[in-house]
Amino acid sequence: MKGANETTKGRHAAAARPPASSSGTAARGAHAVQATSAPEILQVSSGRSGGGGMMRQERASHSIQTVTRQFMDMRSPAGTPLDMVKNLPSLNVSTQDTSGMTGGSIESRSLNDGDMALLVDGAVVTSGTEYLQEDIDTENMDRIEVTPGTSAIDQPVTSAALGVMNVMTHTPSHKFGGLTDFSYGTNDMSRQFIRLESGDIGKTGLRSFFSFSHTHADNWIGAGASDKKHIDFGVQKDIGTDSYIKFFLSWNQERYGIYNYPTADQFYAKKHGTGTWGASSDPHSPNFWGNHQEGPWNEVFMTLPVHLRLTDQLHFDLVPYFAYGRGWSSSVSGEAGSGLTYANGSAVSPSQLSVNYFDQRTPTTGATIKLTYDISRHNQMTFGYWYGYTQSRQWGPNSAVNQNGFSNDPDNLSTAYFQSGQRDYSANQQTGDQIHALFIQDTAKYFQDRLVVSAGFKFAMMNYWFDNYLTHQTMGSNSVVPLPRFSTSYTFNRHHQVYVNAQGDFRAPDPSNLTENTALPRNQYTIKEELGVSL
């Protein structure tokens, strides 16, 4: 390509052209030779692409690994957030399928994902890694930040011994447009995605996007199929140059077949032609896949991050969130037995094939509020408050297998079982937790911001409970936990940095894992220390 200097020389040569005369032809010819013989200047430039979107340069006082949109654009759009972070050096990720339907799990430093906090736009998601893909589509993730072993003081987390995974949602474009992609693969897998961008809406400062996707795939093992519909919607309001309000809403409906994994004996029996295993395609079989499935599960997630620059020195942040999940799974539980009736009072045949459900509702809500004050150019103070509430209601209603072989919705009373006039349950319980946390942190910078020292304190007060409505058993506990933290880093030059980080963390028992015979366990407290060098 031509450089700027060459263009300048060309203009100068043209300006030096002599006026037309009787010998103008010869003059022009001589000038043409001179212009042609001028050396061509070729400018070549290069830059670092950041490891294809996987090696963004960081200067935090702790380990942080980020996957950006550049890398995710090279991956399958059917992938989940876990698929996007599989190659990070600190994580060991396993997934159950390639269609992005059933999620997966994380292991790192001898810990599992029960010790990892999962966020979307800094807000808590309802469920763990197995269901994270239900809160956002891959195309609508701008970046994924993983901080192994650490968490920021203003993040709404406590159980983060393994660290934090924070998914940042798509920022609506300033220009009107859209995106669409399609996927097709083995096991009759198909996926369609479309996103529409409004662009800037007049002079309101608003811009938004709306997307819809549909995914279908047959089970890769045994009979059955999975189907998923997903909607994402986002709006951003820009206020000046430093303030904004960003709203994100997602809805997900999913139904998927439960995999029936073989034992070693079943596998070898089928291999040698002496037996079978797996879900059946026969609607009259107890192993019919239509009686062993999850869903439909409906998930709604909302968050509304707000960042306001109140003055040149004072900033205000608010991150409220709400999530609600409702769904069930079913499996054949054998013959009904005696003593059961239907809703109309007629007796249930003891040989009637029955289905047991696991029916669950999980509302989660909370908010984080934070004020940041720049005391001076070298000193910044942050203080705030986090409130969180989670509840899980679980039922185990029993019903008869439908005539077409599929399990009904557990709320369908036409096939529901009753005992002594009451709905027949194998489980009926409610669990939940509530947390209040105050935090304060001071960050100072010295030597032209090369040395950064930060110290903070988080004070968490937590209450959790377990109620069993079948046995009338109630358990509960209150916790008060101090969580100090300290970090420092020194940057020698643009390529070298050393840092030290230490903080406290605790994990309360998950109430949804408690049963009627379980005593409330104590909190797990963790002290995390980190020493690192950035090259």
XYZ file of C-alpha atoms in Angstrom:
535
model
C 0.000 0.000 0.000
C 1.124 3.562 -0.581
C 2.412 5.712 2.184
C 1.679 9.319 3.034
C 5.132 10.482 1.897
C 4.566 9.110 -1.584
C 1.313 11.007 -1.923
C 3.032 14.234 -0.933
C 5.784 13.701 -3.520
C 3.200 13.103 -6.203
C 1.453 16.395 -5.440
C 4.811 18.221 -5.433
C 5.762 16.752 -8.841
C 2.459 17.826 -10.326
C 2.941 21.363 -9.045
C 6.358 21.543 -10.719
C 4.944 20.800 -14.162
C 6.063 23.495 -16.706
C 3.520 25.537 -18.637
C 2.363 24.301 -22.054
C 4.490 25.489 -25.032
C 5.495 24.410 -28.485
C 7.804 21.943 -26.788
C 5.193 20.960 -24.247
C 5.054 17.379 -25.450
C 8.715 16.813 -24.763
C 8.453 18.584 -21.434
C 5.534 16.441 -20.337
C 7.341 13.314 -21.458
C 10.427 14.179 -19.411
C 8.276 14.891 -16.370
C 6.434 11.576 -16.815
C 9.728 9.701 -16.710
C 10.732 11.530 -13.544
C 7.412 10.713 -11.788
C 7.572 7.066 -12.767
C 11.108 6.612 -11.486
C 10.207 7.906 -7.987
C 10.662 5.120 -5.388
C 7.449 3.527 -4.083
C 7.067 3.645 -0.318
C 5.384 0.640 1.332
C 4.298 1.006 4.953
C 3.771 -2.178 7.002
C 2.385 -2.136 10.531
C 1.631 -4.849 13.060
C 0.008 -5.166 16.449
C -0.655 -7.705 19.181
C -4.098 -9.279 18.877
C -4.263 -10.370 22.487
C -3.902 -14.104 21.879
C -6.933 -14.278 19.632
C -9.153 -12.978 22.404
C -7.822 -15.307 25.105
C -4.788 -13.449 26.501
C -5.908 -9.942 27.358
C -3.267 -7.988 29.252
C -4.294 -7.495 32.889
C -2.941 -5.301 35.661
C -5.102 -6.381 38.605
C -3.526 -7.369 41.936
C -4.696 -10.949 41.497
C -4.937 -13.637 38.844
C -7.546 -12.879 36.188
C -8.219 -14.647 32.889
C -10.532 -13.179 30.252
C -12.126 -14.618 27.126
C -13.323 -11.915 24.733
C -15.723 -11.771 21.815
C -12.864 -12.248 19.355
C -12.221 -15.765 20.643
C -15.901 -16.677 21.030
C -16.548 -15.766 17.385
C -14.193 -18.601 16.426
C -16.078 -21.142 18.518
C -19.306 -23.002 17.826
C -22.357 -20.804 18.556
C -23.971 -23.892 20.079
C -21.353 -23.814 22.829
C -22.113 -22.834 26.397
C -20.224 -20.389 28.642
C -18.308 -23.407 29.945
C -17.231 -24.324 26.412
C -15.802 -20.825 26.020
C -13.495 -21.180 29.068
C -12.379 -24.780 28.511
C -8.897 -23.715 27.435
C -8.162 -21.473 30.409
C -5.151 -22.841 32.303
C -6.782 -22.763 35.753
C -9.946 -24.735 34.922
C -10.844 -28.318 34.119
C -14.223 -28.253 32.361
C -16.376 -31.243 31.412
C -19.619 -31.117 29.430
C -22.232 -33.784 28.795
C -23.028 -33.034 25.147
C -21.948 -30.925 22.170
C -25.254 -29.166 21.551
C -25.122 -26.774 24.513
C -28.236 -28.241 26.113
C -27.164 -29.771 29.411
C -24.279 -27.637 30.680
C -21.434 -29.289 32.554
C -19.137 -28.931 35.541
C -15.863 -27.295 36.629
C -12.979 -28.596 38.713
C -9.907 -26.668 39.774
C -7.421 -26.844 42.623
C -9.220 -29.924 44.050
C -12.487 -27.962 44.274
C -15.668 -28.218 42.210
C -18.077 -25.608 40.890
C -19.974 -25.598 44.191
C -17.133 -23.340 45.357
C -17.285 -21.048 42.326
C -19.495 -17.958 42.190
C -21.314 -17.429 38.883
C -22.407 -13.963 37.796
C -24.010 -12.320 34.771
C -23.279 -8.574 34.579
C -22.199 -8.758 38.215
C -25.500 -10.323 39.335
C -26.032 -13.768 40.873
C -27.536 -16.415 38.595
C -30.094 -18.854 39.979
C -28.346 -22.147 39.411
C -24.862 -23.533 39.084
C -22.756 -24.267 36.042
C -25.127 -26.992 34.925
C -27.745 -24.356 34.093
C -25.665 -21.250 33.290
C -26.378 -21.622 29.561
C -30.071 -21.018 30.317
C -29.365 -17.408 31.332
C -27.681 -16.145 28.131
C -26.968 -17.214 24.553
C -23.363 -17.498 23.401
C -23.712 -14.765 20.762
C -24.814 -12.274 23.440
C -21.720 -12.605 25.645
C -19.196 -9.781 25.223
C -16.583 -11.389 27.459
C -16.137 -13.882 30.308
C -13.881 -12.982 33.207
C -12.569 -15.726 35.504
C -10.704 -14.853 38.694
C -9.457 -18.218 40.041
C -9.391 -18.260 43.821
C -10.382 -14.625 44.360
C -13.381 -12.298 44.248
C -13.826 -8.529 44.223
C -15.129 -7.063 47.460
C -18.215 -5.560 45.774
C -19.304 -8.788 44.094
C -22.420 -10.446 45.627
C -20.625 -13.673 46.546
C -19.400 -15.585 49.564
C -18.751 -19.102 48.297
C -15.849 -18.257 45.998
C -12.948 -20.426 47.185
C -12.583 -21.568 43.575
C -13.085 -18.026 42.279
C -15.648 -16.126 40.234
C -16.893 -16.456 36.664
C -18.538 -13.236 35.480
C -20.283 -13.161 32.084
C -20.671 -9.676 30.605
C -23.671 -9.299 28.290
C -23.755 -7.793 24.816
C -23.747 -4.000 24.642
C -26.393 -2.819 22.129
C -24.927 -1.335 18.962
C -25.188 2.340 18.039
C -26.170 1.280 14.513
C -29.315 -0.464 13.297
C -28.638 -4.007 12.143
C -28.657 -7.619 13.190
C -26.962 -10.994 13.294
C -28.098 -14.461 12.353
C -26.393 -17.854 12.345
C -27.367 -21.481 11.891
C -25.877 -24.744 13.087
C -26.460 -28.358 12.099
C -24.758 -31.490 13.341
C -24.999 -35.153 14.209
C -27.849 -36.628 16.262
C -30.282 -34.421 14.306
C -28.850 -31.350 16.024
C -30.064 -28.016 14.648
C -29.871 -24.483 15.976
C -31.141 -21.151 14.686
C -30.263 -17.730 16.129
C -31.278 -14.196 15.178
C -30.500 -10.863 16.847
C -31.924 -7.464 15.908
C -30.266 -4.181 16.908
C -32.320 -1.006 17.172
C -29.334 1.344 17.006
C -29.583 4.755 18.648
C -33.250 5.595 19.152
C -33.519 9.251 18.172
C -31.870 11.544 20.705
C -33.054 9.576 23.736
C -29.652 7.988 24.384
C -31.353 4.574 24.255
C -30.275 1.566 22.218
C -31.468 -2.024 22.463
C -31.270 -5.529 21.048
C -33.579 -8.545 20.918
C -32.585 -12.108 20.096
C -34.263 -15.495 19.776
C -32.760 -18.939 19.387
C -34.094 -22.471 19.028
C -32.058 -25.642 19.520
C -33.019 -29.292 19.015
C -30.887 -32.425 19.373
C -31.451 -36.129 19.837
C -29.765 -37.757 22.822
C -26.322 -38.982 21.863
C -26.838 -42.032 24.062
C -30.124 -43.944 23.990
C -33.545 -42.707 22.875
C -35.008 -39.274 23.542
C -34.465 -35.700 22.432
C -33.895 -32.220 23.836
C -35.471 -28.959 22.767
C -34.669 -25.401 23.849
C -36.141 -21.955 23.156
C -34.339 -18.849 24.380
C -34.922 -15.066 24.331
C -32.449 -12.311 25.296
C -33.337 -8.627 25.483
C -31.092 -5.711 26.391
C -31.438 -1.931 26.656
C -28.788 0.658 27.474
C -29.302 4.319 28.336
C -26.213 6.494 28.096
C -26.119 9.493 30.425
C -23.321 11.864 29.528
C -19.947 10.269 28.924
C -19.407 8.387 32.187
C -22.867 7.233 33.299
C -25.244 4.564 32.023
C -28.183 2.306 32.872
C -28.133 -1.188 31.368
C -31.041 -3.639 31.489
C -30.819 -7.319 30.562
C -33.647 -9.877 30.474
C -33.568 -13.516 29.413
C -36.180 -16.257 29.216
C -35.415 -19.913 28.616
C -37.662 -22.932 28.161
C -36.015 -26.302 27.893
C -37.026 -29.942 27.806
C -34.399 -32.641 27.531
C -34.214 -36.385 27.827
C -32.400 -37.913 30.761
C -29.375 -39.993 29.782
C -29.475 -43.595 30.931
C -25.829 -44.566 31.410
C -24.979 -48.300 31.427
C -23.147 -50.264 34.054
C -20.055 -52.178 32.963
C -22.040 -55.432 32.822
C -24.796 -53.840 30.711
C -22.241 -52.355 28.323
C -20.441 -55.661 27.719
C -23.731 -57.560 27.490
C -24.926 -55.316 24.697
C -21.503 -55.366 23.039
C -21.681 -59.160 22.799
C -25.356 -59.196 21.798
C -26.722 -60.751 24.991
C -28.525 -57.765 26.469
C -29.799 -54.234 26.035
C -29.707 -51.045 28.031
C -30.706 -47.421 27.707
C -33.974 -45.593 27.275
C -36.533 -47.289 25.075
C -38.553 -45.948 22.134
C -41.513 -48.180 23.081
C -44.209 -46.052 24.837
C -45.427 -49.196 26.681
C -42.014 -49.897 28.210
C -41.121 -48.750 31.748
C -37.880 -47.461 30.206
C -39.670 -45.317 27.611
C -37.732 -42.061 27.276
C -40.945 -40.005 27.488
C -41.227 -41.010 31.154
C -37.603 -40.135 31.913
C -37.141 -36.476 31.025
C -36.456 -33.030 32.390
C -38.904 -30.223 31.904
C -40.167 -28.182 30.614
C -37.974 -25.951 32.759
C -38.688 -22.216 32.528
C -36.033 -19.764 33.627
C -36.311 -15.962 33.844
C -33.315 -13.762 34.651
C -33.163 -9.958 34.989
C -30.498 -7.494 36.020
C -30.260 -3.679 35.900
C -26.708 -2.363 36.437
C -26.621 1.398 37.056
C -23.448 3.513 37.072
C -23.725 7.240 37.802
C -20.979 9.844 38.104
C -22.532 12.103 40.730
C -19.560 14.489 40.931
C -15.993 14.507 39.672
C -15.012 12.541 42.775
C -18.118 10.510 43.699
C -19.497 7.508 41.778
C -22.667 5.503 42.480
C -23.296 1.878 41.429
C -26.428 -0.230 41.829
C -26.850 -3.823 40.596
C -30.300 -5.287 41.378
C -31.136 -8.775 40.088
C -34.014 -11.249 39.970
C -34.190 -14.842 38.772
C -36.962 -17.400 38.847
C -36.896 -21.018 37.740
C -39.741 -23.518 37.632
C -39.667 -27.028 36.242
C -39.691 -30.727 36.951
C -38.124 -34.046 36.064
C -39.871 -37.406 35.899
C -38.912 -41.057 36.209
C -40.858 -44.304 36.435
C -41.132 -45.452 40.051
C -42.720 -48.885 39.541
C -46.211 -50.081 40.326
C -48.574 -47.907 42.331
C -49.441 -50.389 45.094
C -52.595 -50.247 47.203
C -54.370 -47.479 49.103
C -54.214 -44.770 46.424
C -57.055 -42.995 44.644
C -57.481 -40.495 41.832
C -58.868 -36.995 42.324
C -62.437 -38.224 41.621
C -62.161 -40.839 44.402
C -61.818 -43.931 42.178
C -59.207 -46.465 43.273
C -55.864 -46.748 41.545
C -55.012 -50.222 40.279
C -52.087 -51.628 42.333
C -50.358 -52.645 39.077
C -50.648 -49.194 37.515
C -47.254 -47.978 36.273
C -46.363 -44.819 38.158
C -44.209 -41.746 37.734
C -42.412 -39.838 40.460
C -41.651 -36.153 39.851
C -39.068 -33.785 41.210
C -40.880 -30.449 40.990
C -38.947 -27.313 41.929
C -39.321 -23.524 42.134
C -36.278 -21.335 42.834
C -36.772 -17.563 43.163
C -33.629 -15.508 43.747
C -33.433 -11.761 44.270
C -31.028 -9.197 45.649
C -29.082 -5.998 45.041
C -25.652 -4.512 45.539
C -25.244 -0.783 46.178
C -21.840 0.936 46.187
C -20.364 4.423 46.558
C -16.837 5.156 45.346
C -15.096 8.369 46.441
C -11.811 9.640 45.014
C -10.176 11.176 48.064
C -7.265 12.336 45.929
C -5.569 11.381 42.698
C -3.726 8.654 44.611
C -6.430 7.399 47.002
C -9.891 5.898 46.442
C -12.442 4.745 49.036
C -15.268 2.262 48.342
C -18.090 1.234 50.647
C -21.395 -0.519 50.048
C -24.039 -3.082 50.983
C -25.305 -6.344 49.499
C -28.627 -8.042 50.186
C -29.503 -11.457 48.781
C -32.448 -13.840 49.149
C -32.817 -17.346 47.720
C -35.622 -19.856 48.153
C -36.120 -23.358 46.801
C -39.463 -25.163 47.025
C -39.327 -28.858 46.144
C -42.128 -31.400 45.705
C -42.156 -35.082 44.819
C -45.742 -35.745 43.606
C -46.716 -39.169 42.243
C -48.980 -39.839 39.254
C -49.982 -42.543 36.810
C -48.198 -42.934 33.480
C -50.202 -41.296 30.707
C -51.833 -43.513 28.086
C -49.477 -42.269 25.363
C -46.501 -43.293 27.488
C -45.390 -39.738 28.320
C -45.381 -38.291 31.796
C -47.958 -35.561 32.367
C -47.354 -32.177 33.914
C -47.314 -32.844 37.689
C -50.055 -30.214 38.120
C -52.416 -32.302 35.944
C -54.819 -33.814 38.493
C -56.433 -36.275 36.061
C -53.607 -38.786 36.653
C -52.479 -37.572 40.093
C -52.465 -39.913 43.103
C -54.161 -39.108 46.392
C -53.945 -40.787 49.778
C -56.567 -40.162 52.465
C -57.830 -37.213 50.453
C -54.393 -35.546 50.235
C -52.020 -35.397 47.272
C -49.491 -38.226 47.478
C -45.917 -36.909 47.807
C -42.568 -38.625 48.189
C -41.033 -35.250 49.157
C -42.348 -31.820 50.136
C -39.877 -29.301 51.502
C -38.683 -25.714 51.360
C -35.178 -24.357 51.826
C -33.668 -20.907 51.586
C -31.122 -18.391 52.737
C -30.885 -14.656 53.311
C -27.713 -12.586 53.513
C -26.748 -9.044 54.509
C -23.186 -7.903 53.836
C -21.400 -4.601 54.450
C -18.053 -3.854 52.825
C -15.418 -1.105 52.770
C -12.136 -0.853 50.888
C -9.350 1.698 50.422
C -7.006 1.668 47.423
C -3.851 3.813 47.244
C -1.426 4.321 44.333
C 2.163 5.538 44.523
C 5.231 6.066 42.309
C 3.243 7.152 39.261
C 0.646 4.430 39.921
C 3.254 1.669 39.735
C 2.647 0.580 43.333
C -0.991 -0.222 44.212
C -2.007 -1.148 47.767
C -5.567 -2.149 48.651
C -7.094 -3.197 51.973
C -10.722 -3.964 52.732
C -13.176 -5.691 55.018
C -16.452 -7.484 54.318
C -18.853 -8.329 57.135
C -21.489 -10.949 56.222
C -24.579 -11.927 58.217
C -26.404 -14.996 56.910
C -29.526 -16.936 57.832
C -30.569 -20.203 56.204
C -33.366 -22.669 56.890
C -34.888 -26.040 55.977
C -38.568 -26.998 56.386
C -39.883 -30.512 55.706
C -43.668 -30.426 55.380
C -44.021 -34.231 55.445
C -42.199 -34.787 58.736
C -42.860 -31.275 60.120
C -39.143 -30.884 60.752
C -37.648 -27.381 60.804
C -33.981 -26.412 60.985
C -32.214 -23.086 60.733
C -29.033 -21.270 61.584
C -27.510 -17.776 61.714
C -23.919 -16.920 60.816
C -21.786 -13.818 61.288
C -18.557 -13.999 59.309
C -15.695 -11.442 59.034
C -13.964 -11.430 55.640
C -10.758 -9.317 55.554
C -8.701 -8.827 52.398
C -5.423 -7.260 51.321
C -3.610 -6.965 48.002
C -0.635 -5.114 46.559
C 1.080 -5.024 43.185
C 4.076 -3.318 41.614
C 4.423 -2.754 37.876
C 8.046 -2.517 36.724
C 7.245 -1.796 33.076
C 4.581 -2.558 30.485
C 5.465 -6.263 30.512
C 6.372 -7.108 34.128
C 4.343 -7.009 37.327
C 4.446 -8.756 40.702
C 1.465 -9.012 43.037
C 0.362 -10.429 46.384
C -3.255 -11.099 47.301
C -4.906 -12.519 50.456
C -8.530 -12.699 51.475
C -11.044 -14.597 53.576
C -13.996 -16.515 52.182
C -16.710 -18.782 53.572
C -19.193 -21.279 52.213
C -22.458 -21.927 53.993
C -24.168 -25.300 53.473
C -26.537 -25.319 50.507
C -30.020 -25.665 52.052
C -31.308 -27.484 48.951
C -28.933 -30.372 49.747
C -30.287 -30.888 53.264
C -32.641 -33.778 54.042
C -34.790 -34.729 56.992
C -31.994 -36.795 58.548
C -29.264 -34.198 58.048
C -28.019 -32.020 60.862
C -27.054 -28.508 59.872
C -23.320 -28.512 59.103
C -21.009 -25.663 60.027
C -19.730 -23.054 57.599
C -16.508 -23.730 55.738
C -14.030 -20.869 56.148
C -11.186 -20.379 53.685
C -8.071 -18.202 53.798
C -6.749 -17.630 50.287
C -3.220 -16.417 49.546
C -1.824 -15.683 46.111
C 1.631 -14.637 44.890
C 2.106 -14.024 41.205
C 4.256 -12.527 38.477
C 2.864 -11.125 35.234
C 5.155 -11.288 32.212
